[in-house]
PDB file of C-alpha atoms in Angstrom:
ATOM      1  CA  TRP A   1      29.692  21.128   2.170  1.00 96.00           C
ATOM      2  CA  ARG A   2      30.255  17.414   2.805  1.00 97.00           C
ATOM      3  CA  THR A   3      27.333  16.626   0.513  1.00 98.00           C
ATOM      4  CA  VAL A   4      28.818  18.405  -2.533  1.00 98.00           C
ATOM      5  CA  CYS A   5      30.956  16.079  -4.663  1.00 98.00           C
ATOM      6  CA  LYS A   6      33.688  16.275  -7.248  1.00 98.00           C
ATOM      7  CA  ILE A   7      33.113  13.723 -10.018  1.00 98.00           C
ATOM      8  CA  TYR A   8      35.917  12.295 -12.151  1.00 98.00           C
ATOM      9  CA  VAL A   9      34.487  11.061 -15.443  1.00 98.00           C
ATOM     10  CA  THR A  10      36.021   8.487 -17.764  1.00 98.00           C
ATOM     11  CA  ALA A  11      33.895   8.471 -20.914  1.00 98.00           C
ATOM     12  CA  ALA A  12      33.206   5.441 -23.098  1.00 98.00           C
ATOM     13  CA  ASP A  13      35.889   6.652 -25.532  1.00 98.00           C
ATOM     14  CA  ASN A  14      38.418   6.864 -22.661  1.00 98.00           C
ATOM     15  CA  THR A  15      38.494  10.664 -22.573  1.00 98.00           C
ATOM     16  CA  HIS A  16      38.511  12.283 -19.142  1.00 98.00           C
ATOM     17  CA  TRP A  17      36.246  15.005 -17.747  1.00 98.00           C
ATOM     18  CA  ILE A  18      35.195  16.547 -14.467  1.00 98.00           C
ATOM     19  CA  GLY A  19      31.830  17.407 -12.992  1.00 98.00           C
ATOM     20  CA  SER A  20      30.065  17.964  -9.697  1.00 98.00           C
ATOM     21  CA  GLY A  21      27.244  16.286  -7.833  1.00 98.00           C
ATOM     22  CA  MET A  22      25.250  16.164  -4.609  1.00 98.00           C
ATOM     23  CA  ILE A  23      24.544  13.363  -2.152  1.00 98.00           C
ATOM     24  CA  ILE A  24      20.811  12.823  -1.590  1.00 98.00           C
ATOM     25  CA  ASP A  25      20.782   9.788   0.746  1.00 98.00           C
ATOM     26  CA  ASN A  26      23.095   7.018   1.944  1.00 97.00           C
ATOM     27  CA  PHE A  27      24.168   5.879  -1.520  1.00 98.00           C
ATOM     28  CA  HIS A  28      22.705   8.093  -4.269  1.00 98.00           C
ATOM     29  CA  VAL A  29      24.023  11.214  -6.005  1.00 98.00           C
ATOM     30  CA  LEU A  30      22.347  13.662  -8.373  1.00 98.00           C
ATOM     31  CA  THR A  31      24.358  15.170 -11.203  1.00 98.00           C
ATOM     32  CA  ALA A  32      23.905  16.616 -14.683  1.00 98.00           C
ATOM     33  CA  GLY A  33      22.946  14.319 -17.535  1.00 98.00           C
ATOM     34  CA  HIS A  34      25.929  15.437 -19.577  1.00 98.00           C
ATOM     35  CA  VAL A  35      28.277  14.332 -16.773  1.00 98.00           C
ATOM     36  CA  ALA A  36      26.879  10.782 -16.916  1.00 98.00           C
ATOM     37  CA  TYR A  37      25.864  10.412 -20.579  1.00 98.00           C
ATOM     38  CA  LEU A  38      28.225  12.141 -23.033  1.00 98.00           C
ATOM     39  CA  HIS A  39      26.690  12.212 -26.501  1.00 98.00           C
ATOM     40  CA  ASP A  40      29.919  13.070 -28.312  1.00 97.00           C
ATOM     41  CA  HIS A  41      32.013  10.559 -26.378  1.00 98.00           C
ATOM     42  CA  GLY A  42      30.239   7.233 -26.632  1.00 98.00           C
ATOM     43  CA  GLY A  43      27.166   7.703 -24.439  1.00 98.00           C
ATOM     44  CA  TRP A  44      27.110   6.306 -20.899  1.00 98.00           C
ATOM     45  CA  ALA A  45      30.266   7.079 -18.934  1.00 98.00           C
ATOM     46  CA  ALA A  46      32.561   4.095 -18.389  1.00 98.00           C
ATOM     47  CA  THR A  47      33.535   5.188 -14.874  1.00 98.00           C
ATOM     48  CA  LEU A  48      32.232   7.838 -12.478  1.00 98.00           C
ATOM     49  CA  GLU A  49      34.368   8.361  -9.386  1.00 98.00           C
ATOM     50  CA  ILE A  50      32.667  10.472  -6.711  1.00 98.00           C
ATOM     51  CA  VAL A  51      34.697  12.380  -4.094  1.00 98.00           C
ATOM     52  CA  PRO A  52      32.502  14.025  -1.423  1.00 98.00           C
ATOM     53  CA  GLY A  53      33.763  17.264   0.093  1.00 98.00           C
ATOM     54  CA  LYS A  54      37.055  17.220  -1.829  1.00 98.00           C
ATOM     55  CA  ASP A  55      39.337  19.969  -0.518  1.00 97.00           C
ATOM     56  CA  GLY A  56      42.466  20.294  -2.612  1.00 96.00           C
ATOM     57  CA  SER A  57      44.448  17.092  -2.128  1.00 94.00           C
ATOM     58  CA  ASP A  58      42.353  16.103   0.884  1.00 96.00           C
ATOM     59  CA  TRP A  59      39.656  13.498   0.233  1.00 96.00           C
ATOM     60  CA  PRO A  60      38.039  13.470   3.699  1.00 95.00           C
ATOM     61  CA  TYR A  61      35.470  10.772   2.813  1.00 95.00           C
ATOM     62  CA  HIS A  62      37.706   8.892   0.356  1.00 92.00           C
ATOM     63  CA  HIS A  63      35.688   8.070  -2.789  1.00 95.00           C
ATOM     64  CA  ALA A  64      32.856   5.988  -4.210  1.00 96.00           C
ATOM     65  CA  TYR A  65      32.060   4.635  -7.662  1.00 97.00           C
ATOM     66  CA  SER A  66      28.786   4.589  -9.523  1.00 98.00           C
ATOM     67  CA  THR A  67      27.324   1.138 -10.102  1.00 98.00           C
ATOM     68  CA  LEU A  68      24.167   2.286 -11.924  1.00 98.00           C
ATOM     69  CA  ILE A  69      23.266   5.446 -13.858  1.00 98.00           C
ATOM     70  CA  ARG A  70      19.726   6.603 -14.518  1.00 98.00           C
ATOM     71  CA  SER A  71      18.536   9.498 -16.658  1.00 98.00           C
ATOM     72  CA  TYR A  72      15.597  10.423 -18.895  1.00 98.00           C
ATOM     73  CA  SER A  73      15.441   9.467 -22.549  1.00 98.00           C
ATOM     74  CA  GLY A  74      14.793  13.159 -23.134  1.00 98.00           C
ATOM     75  CA  TRP A  75      18.493  13.560 -22.404  1.00 98.00           C
ATOM     76  CA  THR A  76      20.005  10.289 -23.624  1.00 98.00           C
ATOM     77  CA  SER A  77      17.997  10.182 -26.874  1.00 98.00           C
ATOM     78  CA  SER A  78      17.145  13.823 -27.558  1.00 98.00           C
ATOM     79  CA  GLU A  79      19.905  15.759 -25.736  1.00 98.00           C
ATOM     80  CA  SER A  80      17.226  18.139 -24.436  1.00 98.00           C
ATOM     81  CA  ASP A  81      18.315  20.623 -21.796  1.00 97.00           C
ATOM     82  CA  ASP A  82      14.874  20.134 -20.241  1.00 98.00           C
ATOM     83  CA  HIS A  83      16.092  16.761 -18.955  1.00 98.00           C
ATOM     84  CA  ASP A  84      19.826  17.240 -18.411  1.00 98.00           C
ATOM     85  CA  TRP A  85      20.072  15.351 -15.139  1.00 98.00           C
ATOM     86  CA  ALA A  86      20.995  11.895 -13.829  1.00 98.00           C
ATOM     87  CA  MET A  87      20.965   9.883 -10.624  1.00 98.00           C
ATOM     88  CA  LEU A  88      23.904   7.681  -9.646  1.00 98.00           C
ATOM     89  CA  THR A  89      23.733   4.609  -7.418  1.00 98.00           C
ATOM     90  CA  LEU A  90      26.964   4.232  -5.423  1.00 98.00           C
ATOM     91  CA  ASP A  91      28.958   1.193  -4.346  1.00 96.00           C
ATOM     92  CA  ARG A  92      29.155   2.276  -0.694  1.00 95.00           C
ATOM     93  CA  ASN A  93      27.053   4.031   1.921  1.00 96.00           C
ATOM     94  CA  VAL A  94      29.096   7.230   2.006  1.00 96.00           C
ATOM     95  CA  GLY A  95      26.009   9.306   2.851  1.00 97.00           C
ATOM     96  CA  VAL A  96      26.001   7.749   6.323  1.00 96.00           C
ATOM     97  CA  TYR A  97      29.115   9.838   7.015  1.00 95.00           C
ATOM     98  CA  THR A  98      28.416  12.974   4.982  1.00 97.00           C
ATOM     99  CA  GLY A  99      24.684  13.406   5.484  1.00 97.00           C
ATOM    100  CA  TRP A 100      22.649  14.917   2.649  1.00 98.00           C
ATOM    101  CA  MET A 101      20.491  17.883   1.695  1.00 96.00           C
ATOM    102  CA  GLY A 102      16.733  17.736   1.425  1.00 97.00           C
ATOM    103  CA  ARG A 103      14.840  18.380  -1.817  1.00 98.00           C
ATOM    104  CA  MET A 104      12.062  20.803  -2.696  1.00 98.00           C
ATOM    105  CA  THR A 105       9.738  21.444  -5.626  1.00 98.00           C
ATOM    106  CA  ALA A 106       7.094  24.035  -6.458  1.00 98.00           C
ATOM    107  CA  GLY A 107       5.202  25.400  -9.438  1.00 98.00           C
ATOM    108  CA  SER A 108       7.305  27.303 -11.964  1.00 98.00           C
ATOM    109  CA  SER A 109       5.777  30.645 -10.911  1.00 98.00           C
ATOM    110  CA  SER A 110       6.796  30.194  -7.266  1.00 98.00           C
ATOM    111  CA  SER A 111       8.913  32.905  -5.664  1.00 98.00           C
ATOM    112  CA  ILE A 112      11.466  30.280  -4.600  1.00 98.00           C
ATOM    113  CA  TYR A 113      12.848  30.531  -8.146  1.00 98.00           C
ATOM    114  CA  THR A 114      13.388  34.300  -7.985  1.00 98.00           C
ATOM    115  CA  GLU A 115      14.576  34.580  -4.402  1.00 97.00           C
ATOM    116  CA  GLY A 116      18.185  34.113  -3.347  1.00 97.00           C
ATOM    117  CA  ALA A 117      19.797  30.735  -3.945  1.00 98.00           C
ATOM    118  CA  ASN A 118      23.134  29.009  -3.408  1.00 98.00           C
ATOM    119  CA  ILE A 119      25.368  26.991  -5.698  1.00 98.00           C
ATOM    120  CA  ALA A 120      28.567  25.002  -5.152  1.00 98.00           C
ATOM    121  CA  GLY A 121      30.801  22.793  -7.246  1.00 98.00           C
ATOM    122  CA  TYR A 122      34.266  22.319  -8.693  1.00 98.00           C
ATOM    123  CA  PRO A 123      34.947  24.872 -11.476  1.00 97.00           C
ATOM    124  CA  GLY A 124      37.730  23.888 -13.821  1.00 96.00           C
ATOM    125  CA  ASP A 125      38.829  27.486 -14.390  1.00 95.00           C
ATOM    126  CA  LEU A 126      39.899  27.810 -10.738  1.00 94.00           C
ATOM    127  CA  ASP A 127      42.645  25.468  -9.486  1.00 92.00           C
ATOM    128  CA  GLY A 128      41.773  23.013 -12.257  1.00 92.00           C
ATOM    129  CA  GLY A 129      38.736  21.915 -10.277  1.00 95.00           C
ATOM    130  CA  ALA A 130      40.788  20.912  -7.225  1.00 96.00           C
ATOM    131  CA  ASN A 131      38.715  22.945  -4.780  1.00 98.00           C
ATOM    132  CA  MET A 132      35.059  23.599  -4.105  1.00 98.00           C
ATOM    133  CA  TYR A 133      33.687  27.095  -4.799  1.00 98.00           C
ATOM    134  CA  TYR A 134      30.400  28.646  -3.752  1.00 98.00           C
ATOM    135  CA  ASP A 135      28.206  31.592  -4.745  1.00 98.00           C
ATOM    136  CA  PHE A 136      24.928  33.158  -3.647  1.00 98.00           C
ATOM    137  CA  ASP A 137      22.701  35.394  -5.781  1.00 97.00           C
ATOM    138  CA  SER A 138      19.094  35.920  -6.836  1.00 97.00           C
ATOM    139  CA  GLY A 139      17.063  33.657  -9.072  1.00 97.00           C
ATOM    140  CA  ASP A 140      15.785  34.715 -12.490  1.00 97.00           C
ATOM    141  CA  GLY A 141      12.614  32.621 -12.594  1.00 98.00           C
ATOM    142  CA  ALA A 142      11.695  29.204 -13.914  1.00 98.00           C
ATOM    143  CA  ASP A 143       9.752  27.475 -16.666  1.00 98.00           C
ATOM    144  CA  SER A 144       8.327  23.961 -16.774  1.00 98.00           C
ATOM    145  CA  TYR A 145      11.743  22.324 -16.771  1.00 98.00           C
ATOM    146  CA  ASN A 146      14.513  24.803 -16.002  1.00 98.00           C
ATOM    147  CA  HIS A 147      15.501  27.219 -13.252  1.00 98.00           C
ATOM    148  CA  TYR A 148      17.441  30.392 -14.122  1.00 98.00           C
ATOM    149  CA  TYR A 149      19.737  32.226 -11.675  1.00 98.00           C
ATOM    150  CA  TRP A 150      22.529  34.787 -11.439  1.00 97.00           C
ATOM    151  CA  MET A 151      25.098  32.814  -9.419  1.00 97.00           C
ATOM    152  CA  ASP A 152      28.516  32.636 -11.058  1.00 95.00           C
ATOM    153  CA  THR A 153      29.452  29.252 -12.561  1.00 96.00           C
ATOM    154  CA  ALA A 154      32.093  27.658 -14.771  1.00 96.00           C
ATOM    155  CA  GLY A 155      32.737  24.350 -16.500  1.00 96.00           C
ATOM    156  CA  GLY A 156      33.213  21.546 -13.987  1.00 97.00           C
ATOM    157  CA  MET A 157      30.345  22.784 -11.809  1.00 98.00           C
ATOM    158  CA  SER A 158      27.769  20.937 -13.921  1.00 98.00           C
ATOM    159  CA  GLY A 159      25.782  18.606 -11.700  1.00 98.00           C
ATOM    160  CA  GLY A 160      26.300  20.667  -8.566  1.00 98.00           C
ATOM    161  CA  PRO A 161      23.344  21.608  -6.361  1.00 98.00           C
ATOM    162  CA  VAL A 162      21.325  24.813  -6.449  1.00 98.00           C
ATOM    163  CA  TRP A 163      19.711  25.057  -3.031  1.00 98.00           C
ATOM    164  CA  ARG A 164      17.791  27.346  -0.692  1.00 98.00           C
ATOM    165  CA  ILE A 165      17.806  27.546   3.088  1.00 97.00           C
ATOM    166  CA  GLN A 166      14.442  27.330   4.795  1.00 95.00           C
ATOM    167  CA  ASP A 167      13.931  26.990   8.549  1.00 95.00           C
ATOM    168  CA  SER A 168      17.696  26.448   8.924  1.00 94.00           C
ATOM    169  CA  SER A 169      17.626  23.419   6.583  1.00 96.00           C
ATOM    170  CA  ARG A 170      19.026  23.129   3.058  1.00 97.00           C
ATOM    171  CA  TYR A 171      16.827  22.022   0.159  1.00 98.00           C
ATOM    172  CA  ILE A 172      17.967  21.235  -3.391  1.00 98.00           C
ATOM    173  CA  LEU A 173      15.867  22.966  -6.056  1.00 98.00           C
ATOM    174  CA  THR A 174      17.874  22.332  -9.207  1.00 98.00           C
ATOM    175  CA  VAL A 175      20.762  20.428 -10.802  1.00 98.00           C
ATOM    176  CA  HIS A 176      23.121  22.992 -12.329  1.00 98.00           C
ATOM    177  CA  ALA A 177      23.842  22.371 -16.013  1.00 98.00           C
ATOM    178  CA  TYR A 178      24.613  25.482 -18.078  1.00 98.00           C
ATOM    179  CA  GLY A 179      26.560  28.710 -17.811  1.00 95.00           C
ATOM    180  CA  ARG A 180      25.664  31.233 -20.517  1.00 90.00           C
ATOM    181  CA  GLY A 181      27.943  34.148 -19.651  1.00 81.00           C
ATOM    182  CA  GLY A 182      27.476  37.725 -20.786  1.00 75.00           C
ATOM    183  CA  THR A 183      24.160  39.221 -19.737  1.00 83.00           C
ATOM    184  CA  ASP A 184      22.215  35.920 -19.657  1.00 93.00           C
ATOM    185  CA  SER A 185      21.471  34.089 -16.424  1.00 97.00           C
ATOM    186  CA  ASN A 186      22.842  30.596 -15.885  1.00 98.00           C
ATOM    187  CA  TYR A 187      20.445  27.683 -15.504  1.00 98.00           C
ATOM    188  CA  GLY A 188      19.881  24.054 -14.670  1.00 98.00           C
ATOM    189  CA  THR A 189      17.319  21.272 -14.626  1.00 98.00           C
ATOM    190  CA  ARG A 190      14.900  22.009 -11.823  1.00 98.00           C
ATOM    191  CA  LEU A 191      13.264  19.326  -9.733  1.00 98.00           C
ATOM    192  CA  ASN A 192       9.741  19.795 -11.063  1.00 98.00           C
ATOM    193  CA  GLN A 193       7.061  17.530  -9.638  1.00 98.00           C
ATOM    194  CA  ASP A 194       7.793  14.733 -12.116  1.00 98.00           C
ATOM    195  CA  LYS A 195      11.534  14.637 -11.385  1.00 98.00           C
ATOM    196  CA  TYR A 196      11.001  15.145  -7.660  1.00 98.00           C
ATOM    197  CA  ASP A 197       8.712  12.085  -7.588  1.00 98.00           C
ATOM    198  CA  ARG A 198      10.952  10.050  -9.886  1.00 98.00           C
ATOM    199  CA  ILE A 199      13.846  10.312  -7.454  1.00 98.00           C
ATOM    200  CA  TYR A 200      11.778   8.504  -4.825  1.00 98.00           C
ATOM    201  CA  THR A 201      10.785   5.822  -7.355  1.00 98.00           C
ATOM    202  CA  TRP A 202      14.373   5.200  -8.415  1.00 98.00           C
ATOM    203  CA  ILE A 203      15.674   5.121  -4.833  1.00 98.00           C
ATOM    204  CA  ALA A 204      12.991   2.627  -3.818  1.00 98.00           C
ATOM    205  CA  ALA A 205      14.095   0.265  -6.617  1.00 98.00           C
ATOM    206  CA  ASP A 206      17.654  -0.032  -5.247  1.00 98.00           C
ATOM    207  CA  SER A 207      19.101  -2.170  -2.464  1.00 96.00           C
ATOM    208  CA  ALA A 208      21.740  -0.692  -0.189  1.00 96.00           C
ATOM    209  CA  PRO A 209      25.300  -1.789  -1.026  1.00 96.00           C
ATOM    210  CA  THR A 210      27.229  -4.074   1.308  1.00 92.00           C
ATOM    211  CA  ASP A 211      29.578  -2.018   3.447  1.00 84.00           C
ATOM    212  CA  LYS A 212      33.261  -2.517   2.765  1.00 76.00           C
ATOM    213  CA  PRO A 213      35.772  -3.262   5.550  1.00 81.00           C
ATOM    214  CA  ASP A 214      37.391  -0.306   7.294  1.00 81.00           C
ATOM    215  CA  PHE A 215      40.826  -1.614   6.313  1.00 86.00           C
ATOM    216  CA  ARG A 216      41.862  -3.885   3.478  1.00 85.00           C
ATOM    217  CA  ASP A 217      45.023  -5.090   1.775  1.00 87.00           C
ATOM    218  CA  ARG A 218      46.054  -2.550  -0.832  1.00 87.00           C
ATOM    219  CA  GLY A 219      47.266  -5.256  -3.226  1.00 89.00           C
ATOM    220  CA  ASN A 220      50.406  -7.014  -4.429  1.00 89.00           C
ATOM    221  CA  SER A 221      51.902  -3.903  -6.010  1.00 90.00           C
ATOM    222  CA  TYR A 222      52.206  -2.418  -2.499  1.00 92.00           C
ATOM    223  CA  THR A 223      53.725  -5.575  -0.948  1.00 93.00           C
ATOM    224  CA  SER A 224      57.381  -6.564  -0.823  1.00 94.00           C
ATOM    225  CA  VAL A 225      59.616  -9.206   0.783  1.00 93.00           C
ATOM    226  CA  SER A 226      63.358  -8.593   1.071  1.00 92.00           C
ATOM    227  CA  ASP A 227      64.368 -12.220   0.452  1.00 90.00           C
ATOM    228  CA  TYR A 228      62.581 -15.492  -0.122  1.00 86.00           C
ATOM    229  CA  ASN A 229      65.482 -17.710   1.070  1.00 90.00           C
ATOM    230  CA  VAL A 230      66.418 -17.081   4.698  1.00 91.00           C
ATOM    231  CA  GLU A 231      67.796 -19.060   7.603  1.00 93.00           C
ATOM    232  CA  ALA A 232      66.170 -18.464  10.957  1.00 91.00           C
ATOM    233  CA  GLY A 233      68.417 -16.544  13.341  1.00 92.00           C
ATOM    234  CA  VAL A 234      70.946 -15.837  10.586  1.00 94.00           C
ATOM    235  CA  ASP A 235      69.428 -13.865   7.696  1.00 93.00           C
ATOM    236  CA  PRO A 236      67.492 -10.608   8.111  1.00 93.00           C
ATOM    237  CA  LEU A 237      63.968 -10.526   6.660  1.00 93.00           C
ATOM    238  CA  THR A 238      61.875  -7.451   5.893  1.00 94.00           C
ATOM    239  CA  VAL A 239      58.214  -7.665   4.895  1.00 92.00           C
ATOM    240  CA  ASN A 240      56.186  -4.618   3.827  1.00 93.00           C
ATOM    241  CA  CYS A 241      52.428  -4.536   3.299  1.00 90.00           C
ATOM    242  CA  ASP A 242      50.133  -1.530   2.899  1.00 91.00           C
ATOM    243  CA  VAL A 243      46.480  -1.351   3.899  1.00 89.00           C
ATOM    244  CA  GLU A 244      43.976   1.265   2.816  1.00 82.00           C
ATOM    245  CA  ASN A 245      41.208   2.813   4.881  1.00 76.00           C
TER     246      ASN A 245
END
């Protein structure tokens, strides 16, 4: 559960949205393309704030920000649901503390796409997306690009992981993207061989971020001095300064 993230999105037009994501190594996150590139709101998101394992008001691993967003032109140029995914490079090595899931791919006819699967994320229709929710159900097959499944989803869960458990380990199959409701199965962008390989290529092109200090000055707005003119041994002096972890 530590590897599943809430994502706060500030779009290029300064509108605000929520999504989900998954940590895949020390400083990378997978999410949906429409969480990172919003066609109707100016394109690339201005800010993506990632909160791993958010539990109500508790942010157990604080937060990270995206410093680089990658996606396919099939999403950014064509808005194709075949390529509705993105990878985020983070400004800190939060995965050192959370760990991450593995990844798995197979041919579209593989039984892994019809067997039981798991999904988690931050649905906006429950608690306004404050808490993580999870579901397990059977898959409904796959095609060249997408994976279909019967797990319950809602807006805000886009970008969350669809995973299977094999030999007691968890492997991401798909990036959740769409809930269709009614009698249709929900679906997302599966990690086909091309996308599975591309993740390794993108990761290899990045350098790890420089770790930040454990504690740092929170800034002038959290600092105060009771008086700037004092006489030693006569006038009281109070100084307040906050640090953040």
